[in-house]
């Protein structure tokens, strides 16, 4: 059973700054008297009191301004950050696609990066070797896969990362906004795969600023604001209050028609 | 169609708290289980370091050979010890020292250099510690080639009784020479690698929080190297300080934990006389070190991703 449960979780980042704790400052503040009240490490409250329960088949979009805590929430859901207060319980095989490029080795080839990412996501070397051809075909990177990763464009990296995570049957897929960097044709392909994945007892959480992408991939949404969940509900409701207008108004006619065939829009359209 | 279910939400938290022995132990166990991952990463590191060089990782072997030959000749002259026995002594000392130095300096940087991976892919942090230890073990294996060559060259000198002190020493200690007890080096190396892992975990976690620690360690390693009997022998120390079985020799060598680590590998590999207390000290340090590493894992494992 795939699920993510979070109870009153908070994520506080301590900000260790060598300057603020230097000997010089300490001495000066003593001489000057009362200035040095910052003896404690300053803390950024990135997430506050998050309570969530996600289950199999959920396709959740994350919206919110820059710095609202979307990426941090994704890292909390992936288990990278364990909450400083509260609890988080993640059941299922997690496959995250965060900042692309970081977390991949620039100097080694695309093939090697596919292998390493696969190993990190719990695959064995043999299992990955079986999938390499499939990934090569899906990403359309061809001979580029034997080139070092530093020669790749952002879009090509997204292709690689998506190729890996979608090929290994993860149960929980966490996507950060970066995937918007790929072209429309590839996005169509990727969307089909992501759908497959979610239907095969998966769970998707996707942070994005693009209404189109959200409408195509998600059914419900969470609006993050200043580290807290401001609203949680169906994608259309959340987007309407977040943007101040119904998202379906601004979507092009073609997209709407296409969405009409996708299960993603089914809920929203029922309600409309 | 909401993603939340009210019933679920009110359930009591079932997950184990972050700071628990269970979670610390699970991290280490799961880390070790991902053998293919750290094995690949460690080997990748070595290939990466010598990428585009013609002889590749053989540079590790070659640079050790050059250092050992150069210093072997120099110091054997300085101490008036026959180069045939002193050069092998220095070679093995250097090889083990290389591993220990790596555990201290690269170990302290382990989590800091893996920041990108730690922040982007969920994995037990033990994986990164094992990556470092495995890389250092592979380098040790490359360096052991030098030992094999040295052994072949000086075979006849090492298989008989020999001394490692200047000829003018009144009552020199005779080493029994190479024999079957050389096999004791295998548990010796295994024990050193096991200790390397706790050093990397413990120092890695502390250094991630306090960034001055790697600097402190690198400032001290030079001194540690010269304080440890690597380019000199305890036999020389005894002959110089003049006497019996006390004083200086006890203090300088015995109080230095690194001496015991080096001794459990070097003594068997060279047929030097060995004291069982070397093993006892190393075993004791293994237990103490692992207890501290477990404590650090329990309390700060989950903080590493916040600190890097």
XYZ file of C-alpha atoms in Angstrom:
580
model
C 0.000 0.000 0.000
C 1.500 3.273 -1.156
C 0.922 6.274 1.062
C 2.449 9.375 2.552
C 1.253 10.579 5.936
C 2.516 13.733 7.531
C 1.430 14.916 10.981
C 2.063 18.499 12.126
C 5.467 18.443 10.520
C 7.756 21.447 10.565
C 11.071 21.923 8.822
C 13.439 24.466 10.388
C 16.742 25.254 8.772
C 19.526 26.426 11.007
C 21.592 29.066 9.249
C 25.198 28.553 10.205
C 27.130 31.563 9.144
C 30.823 31.584 9.933
C 30.817 35.364 10.017
C 28.172 35.694 12.665
C 30.108 33.417 14.974
C 33.592 34.679 14.321
C 35.981 35.461 17.119
C 36.178 39.081 16.017
C 32.469 39.635 16.313
C 32.290 37.901 19.649
C 35.022 40.129 21.034
C 33.565 43.289 19.551
C 30.098 42.585 20.819
C 31.431 42.019 24.286
C 33.293 45.301 24.180
C 30.282 47.124 22.830
C 27.876 45.662 25.325
C 24.425 44.561 24.263
C 24.637 44.169 20.517
C 25.389 40.458 20.445
C 21.991 39.051 21.238
C 22.290 36.608 18.334
C 24.266 34.016 20.214
C 21.782 31.437 18.987
C 21.830 30.137 15.450
C 19.179 31.895 13.369
C 16.503 29.593 12.012
C 14.383 29.705 8.891
C 11.004 28.089 9.278
C 10.674 26.577 5.827
C 7.581 24.517 6.645
C 5.159 24.892 9.516
C 2.516 22.485 10.781
C 2.068 20.462 7.635
C -0.552 17.762 7.915
C -1.169 15.658 4.849
C -2.365 12.267 3.847
C -1.772 11.087 0.296
C -2.772 7.738 -1.089
C -2.472 5.535 -4.110
C -3.753 7.162 -7.266
C -3.490 10.729 -5.955
C -2.113 13.221 -8.408
C -1.379 16.353 -6.463
C -0.224 19.676 -7.852
C 1.762 22.057 -5.679
C 1.272 25.756 -6.300
C 2.576 28.817 -4.521
C 4.934 31.750 -4.908
C 8.706 31.409 -5.024
C 9.954 30.550 -1.591
C 6.552 29.347 -0.398
C 8.015 25.942 0.508
C 7.081 23.799 -2.496
C 10.527 22.301 -3.024
C 11.070 21.829 0.695
C 7.723 20.056 0.959
C 8.738 17.745 -1.893
C 11.961 16.946 -0.057
C 10.005 16.279 3.111
C 7.714 13.917 1.191
C 10.708 12.135 -0.329
C 12.260 11.523 3.084
C 15.367 13.613 2.413
C 14.384 16.000 5.198
C 12.989 14.367 8.270
C 10.716 16.864 10.034
C 12.310 18.779 12.909
C 8.972 18.630 14.701
C 6.053 16.342 13.963
C 6.150 13.112 12.000
C 6.272 11.869 8.465
C 5.708 8.345 7.270
C 6.405 7.369 3.689
C 5.434 3.970 2.344
C 6.501 3.057 -1.152
C 9.430 3.425 -3.483
C 10.180 7.123 -3.937
C 11.573 8.566 -7.158
C 12.261 12.287 -7.026
C 13.159 14.577 -9.919
C 14.306 17.838 -8.326
C 16.741 20.503 -9.484
C 18.071 19.010 -12.643
C 21.771 18.904 -13.058
C 22.485 18.942 -9.353
C 22.757 15.439 -8.064
C 24.069 14.255 -11.395
C 27.756 13.996 -12.136
C 28.749 16.483 -14.822
C 31.842 14.643 -15.934
C 30.456 11.191 -16.569
C 28.354 10.029 -19.480
C 24.591 9.915 -19.726
C 24.699 6.107 -19.560
C 26.652 6.186 -16.306
C 24.261 8.732 -14.863
C 21.311 6.533 -15.801
C 22.950 3.627 -14.003
C 23.805 5.614 -10.865
C 20.363 7.185 -10.606
C 18.816 3.768 -11.044
C 21.009 2.284 -8.322
C 20.032 5.137 -6.019
C 16.379 4.421 -6.665
C 16.806 0.840 -5.541
C 17.420 -0.933 -8.855
C 20.183 -3.443 -9.371
C 22.830 -3.037 -12.040
C 21.326 -5.856 -14.099
C 17.835 -4.401 -13.940
C 19.178 -1.062 -15.130
C 21.118 -2.584 -17.993
C 17.895 -4.143 -19.230
C 16.204 -0.759 -19.158
C 18.949 1.303 -20.763
C 17.735 0.687 -24.324
C 14.211 1.582 -23.363
C 15.416 4.790 -21.719
C 17.598 5.643 -24.719
C 14.628 5.220 -27.021
C 12.266 7.191 -24.814
C 14.646 10.119 -24.263
C 15.641 10.232 -27.962
C 19.127 11.190 -26.856
C 20.832 8.595 -29.058
C 24.601 8.931 -29.241
C 24.522 11.778 -26.772
C 24.164 9.240 -23.989
C 27.832 8.409 -24.255
C 28.812 12.082 -23.940
C 29.607 13.649 -20.565
C 26.626 15.263 -18.939
C 28.141 18.754 -19.031
C 27.464 18.833 -22.776
C 23.711 18.456 -22.206
C 21.176 21.244 -22.375
C 18.667 21.685 -19.553
C 15.939 20.068 -21.608
C 18.128 17.055 -22.346
C 18.808 16.599 -18.646
C 15.113 16.666 -17.923
C 14.631 13.998 -20.568
C 17.290 11.836 -18.982
C 15.911 12.219 -15.464
C 12.342 11.581 -16.568
C 13.460 8.623 -18.636
C 15.031 7.006 -15.599
C 12.251 7.600 -13.096
C 9.485 6.555 -15.446
C 11.268 3.367 -16.489
C 11.779 1.946 -13.019
C 8.137 1.744 -11.895
C 8.379 3.946 -8.840
C 5.419 4.080 -6.519
C 5.800 7.684 -5.465
C 6.887 10.178 -8.074
C 7.879 13.667 -6.952
C 8.499 16.257 -9.660
C 9.814 19.775 -9.181
C 9.075 22.537 -11.646
C 12.113 21.908 -13.826
C 10.321 19.541 -16.180
C 8.776 22.487 -18.002
C 12.100 22.820 -19.828
C 11.319 20.091 -22.351
C 9.649 20.701 -25.706
C 5.992 20.071 -26.388
C 6.473 16.878 -28.370
C 8.452 15.227 -25.611
C 6.043 16.464 -22.994
C 3.234 14.579 -24.735
C 5.239 11.388 -24.543
C 6.203 12.011 -20.958
C 2.625 12.725 -20.000
C 1.457 9.372 -21.314
C 4.133 7.611 -19.320
C 3.365 9.536 -16.173
C -0.287 8.647 -16.526
C 0.551 4.989 -16.918
C 2.674 5.207 -13.871
C 0.074 6.814 -11.652
C -2.521 4.347 -12.850
C -0.289 1.425 -11.911
C -0.856 2.191 -8.248
C 1.314 5.253 -8.125
C 1.250 8.591 -6.419
C 2.337 11.827 -8.032
C 3.194 15.159 -6.462
C 4.112 17.848 -8.932
C 5.217 21.413 -8.240
C 4.723 23.817 -11.108
C 3.894 27.358 -12.102
C 2.369 26.241 -15.375
C -1.412 25.852 -15.353
C -1.313 23.744 -18.496
C 1.035 21.183 -17.007
C -0.896 21.058 -13.757
C -4.191 20.583 -15.545
C -2.753 17.779 -17.585
C -1.094 15.859 -14.786
C -2.963 16.526 -11.570
C -6.405 16.100 -10.135
C -6.048 17.771 -6.772
C -3.807 20.526 -5.507
C -2.152 22.089 -2.493
C -1.511 25.807 -2.244
C 1.600 26.539 -0.228
C 2.037 29.969 1.290
C 4.847 31.044 3.610
C 5.611 27.498 4.588
C 2.048 26.540 5.415
C -0.730 24.814 3.539
C -3.102 27.600 2.642
C -5.609 25.562 0.732
C -6.048 21.968 -0.234
C -8.690 20.608 -2.565
C -9.556 19.899 -6.179
C -7.153 21.364 -8.676
C -9.703 23.728 -10.142
C -10.793 25.152 -6.789
C -7.253 25.694 -5.577
C -6.095 27.242 -8.833
C -9.128 29.504 -8.906
C -8.406 30.939 -5.481
C -4.646 31.033 -6.064
C -4.849 32.863 -9.388
C -8.047 34.705 -8.650
C -9.700 33.329 -11.782
C -10.853 30.023 -13.198
C -7.868 28.304 -14.817
C -10.019 26.906 -17.608
C -10.651 30.385 -18.976
C -7.054 30.969 -19.907
C -6.379 27.524 -21.303
C -6.359 27.333 -25.074
C -9.196 25.592 -26.848
C -6.965 22.789 -28.177
C -5.670 21.988 -24.742
C -9.176 21.879 -23.359
C -10.234 19.467 -26.035
C -7.253 17.299 -25.398
C -7.876 17.399 -21.678
C -11.416 16.300 -22.347
C -10.031 12.884 -23.194
C -7.767 12.729 -20.222
C -8.865 11.438 -16.888
C -7.035 14.361 -15.311
C -9.726 16.796 -16.272
C -12.619 14.489 -15.625
C -13.150 15.603 -12.050
C -12.867 19.241 -12.807
C -15.235 19.034 -15.685
C -17.797 17.112 -13.698
C -17.833 19.920 -11.250
C -17.946 22.642 -13.879
C -11.995 13.695 -4.526
C -9.749 15.329 -2.072
C -6.363 13.934 -1.329
C -6.924 14.016 2.385
C -9.027 11.698 4.442
C -10.164 12.961 7.810
C -10.070 9.560 9.449
C -6.473 9.000 8.463
C -5.494 12.410 9.662
C -6.466 11.815 13.262
C -4.522 8.602 13.573
C -1.787 8.587 16.115
C 1.643 8.914 14.538
C 2.902 5.415 13.961
C 6.322 6.157 12.568
C 9.342 5.781 14.787
C 10.807 9.104 15.859
C 13.818 10.364 13.957
C 16.167 10.009 16.887
C 16.048 6.339 17.629
C 18.471 3.451 17.634
C 16.156 1.607 15.255
C 16.460 4.290 12.609
C 20.212 4.616 13.072
C 20.658 0.880 12.760
C 18.321 0.716 9.746
C 20.376 3.409 8.026
C 23.595 1.439 8.464
C 21.983 -1.862 7.464
C 20.237 -0.461 4.393
C 23.387 1.401 3.461
C 25.446 -1.776 3.512
C 22.723 -3.601 1.574
C 23.076 -1.148 -1.334
C 26.377 -2.763 -2.143
C 26.121 -2.197 -5.872
C 25.543 1.502 -5.376
C 28.502 2.348 -3.135
C 30.669 -0.144 -4.934
C 29.943 1.590 -8.208
C 30.351 5.093 -6.769
C 33.657 4.254 -5.118
C 35.084 2.727 -8.266
C 33.685 5.619 -10.301
C 35.606 8.045 -8.064
C 38.873 6.343 -8.856
C 38.191 6.181 -12.579
C 37.131 9.815 -12.474
C 40.290 10.967 -10.756
C 42.475 9.457 -13.461
C 40.181 10.177 -16.377
C 42.046 10.966 -19.583
C 45.384 9.931 -18.104
C 47.174 7.234 -20.047
C 47.968 4.750 -17.293
C 44.931 5.675 -15.162
C 44.706 4.288 -11.629
C 48.190 2.831 -12.034
C 49.346 6.302 -11.003
C 48.329 5.390 -7.453
C 50.707 2.447 -7.552
C 53.454 4.380 -9.282
C 53.441 7.357 -6.935
C 53.603 5.036 -3.944
C 56.521 3.188 -5.541
C 58.426 6.427 -6.142
C 57.844 7.738 -2.627
C 58.769 4.449 -0.985
C 61.932 4.024 -3.053
C 63.119 7.590 -2.527
C 62.452 7.818 1.193
C 63.569 4.210 1.721
C 67.021 4.948 0.405
C 67.326 8.293 2.166
C 66.223 7.176 5.606
C 68.104 3.904 5.519
C 71.250 5.971 5.065
C 70.279 8.436 7.787
C 69.598 5.683 10.299
C 72.362 3.320 9.111
C 69.892 0.495 8.594
C 70.318 -1.835 5.598
C 68.042 -0.669 2.803
C 67.042 -4.287 2.076
C 64.989 -4.446 5.254
C 64.219 -0.791 5.828
C 62.676 -0.103 2.422
C 60.003 -2.821 2.808
C 59.313 -1.523 6.334
C 58.789 2.002 5.073
C 56.700 0.837 2.102
C 54.167 -1.046 4.199
C 54.037 1.772 6.731
C 53.267 4.226 3.964
C 50.573 2.031 2.441
C 48.689 1.700 5.725
C 49.241 5.368 6.540
C 47.738 6.300 3.164
C 44.531 4.508 4.102
C 44.384 6.039 7.588
C 45.098 9.530 6.256
C 42.341 9.096 3.682
C 39.825 8.053 6.333
C 40.677 11.135 8.386
C 40.819 13.818 5.694
C 38.452 12.506 3.023
C 36.239 11.031 5.729
C 35.713 14.415 7.331
C 34.630 15.769 3.937
C 32.449 12.815 3.006
C 29.020 14.328 3.526
C 30.112 17.812 2.487
C 31.320 16.637 -0.931
C 28.187 14.545 -1.439
C 25.920 17.505 -0.746
C 24.288 17.387 -4.185
C 23.315 13.748 -3.898
C 22.205 13.997 -0.263
C 19.843 16.865 -1.080
C 18.415 15.330 -4.230
C 18.071 11.616 -3.714
C 16.789 9.873 -0.614
C 19.381 7.318 0.511
C 20.898 6.116 3.781
C 23.848 8.381 4.632
C 25.901 5.260 5.334
C 26.068 4.829 1.546
C 28.313 7.895 1.284
C 30.546 6.724 4.126
C 30.885 3.343 2.432
C 31.651 5.077 -0.855
C 34.622 6.798 0.757
C 35.873 3.719 2.597
C 35.501 1.559 -0.495
C 37.414 4.072 -2.622
C 40.223 4.111 -0.044
C 40.218 0.319 0.116
C 40.603 0.136 -3.659
C 43.525 2.543 -3.443
C 45.043 0.385 -0.713
C 44.722 -2.598 -3.041
C 46.530 -0.675 -5.780
C 49.283 0.189 -3.356
C 49.679 -3.393 -2.188
C 51.090 -4.100 -5.660
C 54.137 -2.104 -4.566
C 54.440 -4.337 -1.505
C 54.375 -7.444 -3.686
C 57.140 -6.047 -5.900
C 59.252 -5.004 -2.912
C 58.710 -8.412 -1.371
C 59.893 -10.124 -4.548
C 63.014 -7.949 -4.717
C 64.055 -8.328 -1.056
C 62.656 -11.826 -0.489
C 65.915 -13.365 0.676
C 66.528 -10.603 3.211
C 63.064 -10.670 4.688
C 62.677 -14.420 5.104
C 65.553 -14.660 7.551
C 66.071 -13.077 10.954
C 66.915 -9.375 10.681
C 67.214 -6.216 12.732
C 65.610 -2.838 12.168
C 67.975 -0.849 14.360
C 71.363 0.723 13.611
C 74.249 -1.798 13.706
C 75.923 -0.091 16.663
C 72.945 -0.858 18.912
C 74.219 -2.946 21.844
C 71.298 -5.341 22.216
C 69.277 -5.179 18.995
C 65.832 -6.712 18.696
C 65.867 -9.554 16.178
C 62.758 -9.856 14.038
C 61.817 -13.402 13.226
C 61.385 -12.872 9.491
C 58.540 -13.488 7.123
C 56.454 -16.589 7.728
C 52.953 -17.953 7.610
C 51.845 -15.432 10.182
C 51.792 -12.964 7.256
C 48.210 -14.178 6.821
C 47.326 -12.237 9.961
C 47.477 -9.147 7.751
C 44.105 -10.147 6.279
C 42.129 -9.726 9.519
C 44.374 -6.721 10.147
C 43.273 -4.971 6.966
C 39.649 -5.960 7.560
C 39.830 -4.463 11.032
C 41.347 -1.238 9.724
C 38.594 -0.927 7.104
C 35.965 -1.523 9.808
C 37.549 1.243 11.841
C 37.714 3.449 8.757
C 33.944 3.262 8.515
C 33.283 4.553 12.017
C 35.883 7.273 11.556
C 34.203 8.425 8.343
C 30.705 8.347 9.853
C 31.667 10.085 13.096
C 34.076 12.670 11.706
C 31.871 13.162 8.664
C 28.854 14.084 10.790
C 30.832 16.355 13.124
C 32.562 18.092 10.223
C 29.281 18.711 8.435
C 28.097 20.680 11.435
C 31.385 22.302 12.422
C 33.293 23.226 9.286
C 36.486 23.967 11.192
C 37.032 20.294 11.974
C 38.389 19.321 8.514
C 40.894 22.171 8.865
C 41.916 21.014 12.328
C 42.406 17.490 11.028
C 44.490 18.544 8.053
C 46.579 20.761 10.326
C 47.339 17.810 12.590
C 47.975 15.072 10.021
C 51.492 16.251 9.165
C 52.476 16.083 12.824
C 50.753 12.724 13.276
C 52.701 11.327 10.351
C 56.070 12.180 11.870
C 55.045 11.153 15.368
C 54.024 7.696 14.144
C 56.702 5.066 13.528
C 56.506 5.049 9.725
C 59.789 6.552 8.529
C 61.438 5.531 11.796
C 61.228 2.376 13.859
C 60.602 1.845 17.532
C 63.881 -0.114 17.497
C 65.746 3.060 16.514
C 63.973 4.987 19.204
C 65.128 2.503 21.790
C 68.727 2.519 20.637
C 68.859 6.326 20.577
C 67.199 6.983 23.871
C 69.351 4.257 25.199
C 67.735 1.876 27.198
C 65.926 -1.118 28.200
C 62.272 -1.362 27.670
C 60.853 1.769 29.149
C 60.431 5.469 28.918
C 60.303 7.172 25.609
C 59.402 4.205 23.529
C 56.372 3.528 25.621
C 55.176 7.099 25.534
C 55.695 8.072 21.922
C 54.558 4.904 20.224
C 52.215 3.197 22.648
C 50.105 6.258 23.341
C 49.644 6.825 19.634
C 46.616 4.834 18.463
C 47.802 4.979 14.860
C 50.881 2.957 15.808
C 48.710 0.016 16.788
C 46.668 0.209 13.595
C 49.793 0.261 11.458
C 51.406 -2.478 13.487
C 48.626 -5.037 13.052
C 49.141 -4.943 9.289
C 52.840 -4.135 9.038
C 54.187 -6.625 11.519
C 52.659 -9.706 9.837
C 53.490 -8.498 6.328
C 57.159 -8.072 7.200
C 57.673 -10.772 9.776
C 58.319 -8.243 12.515
C 57.831 -9.247 16.105
C 54.290 -8.579 17.120
C 52.709 -7.841 20.417
C 49.211 -9.115 21.055
C 48.422 -5.931 22.871
C 48.386 -4.156 19.484
C 45.335 -6.219 18.600
C 43.748 -5.577 21.964
C 44.162 -1.828 21.606
C 42.729 -1.868 18.074
C 39.759 -4.002 19.141
C 39.133 -1.677 22.057
C 39.233 1.362 19.787
C 36.889 -0.394 17.372
C 34.302 -0.853 20.096
C 34.654 2.664 21.480
C 34.663 4.219 18.006
C 31.626 2.347 16.781
C 29.716 3.230 19.946
C 30.425 6.912 19.321
C 29.528 6.550 15.639
C 26.229 4.889 16.589
C 25.505 7.665 19.036
C 26.216 10.270 16.357
C 24.028 8.361 13.902
C 21.191 8.172 16.375
C 21.216 11.836 17.288
C 22.339 13.574 14.123
C 21.697 11.237 11.166
C 18.560 13.118 10.178
C 20.301 16.478 10.599
C 22.990 15.824 8.014
C 20.730 16.788 5.102
C 19.936 20.048 6.905
C 23.579 20.835 7.615
C 25.263 20.107 4.288
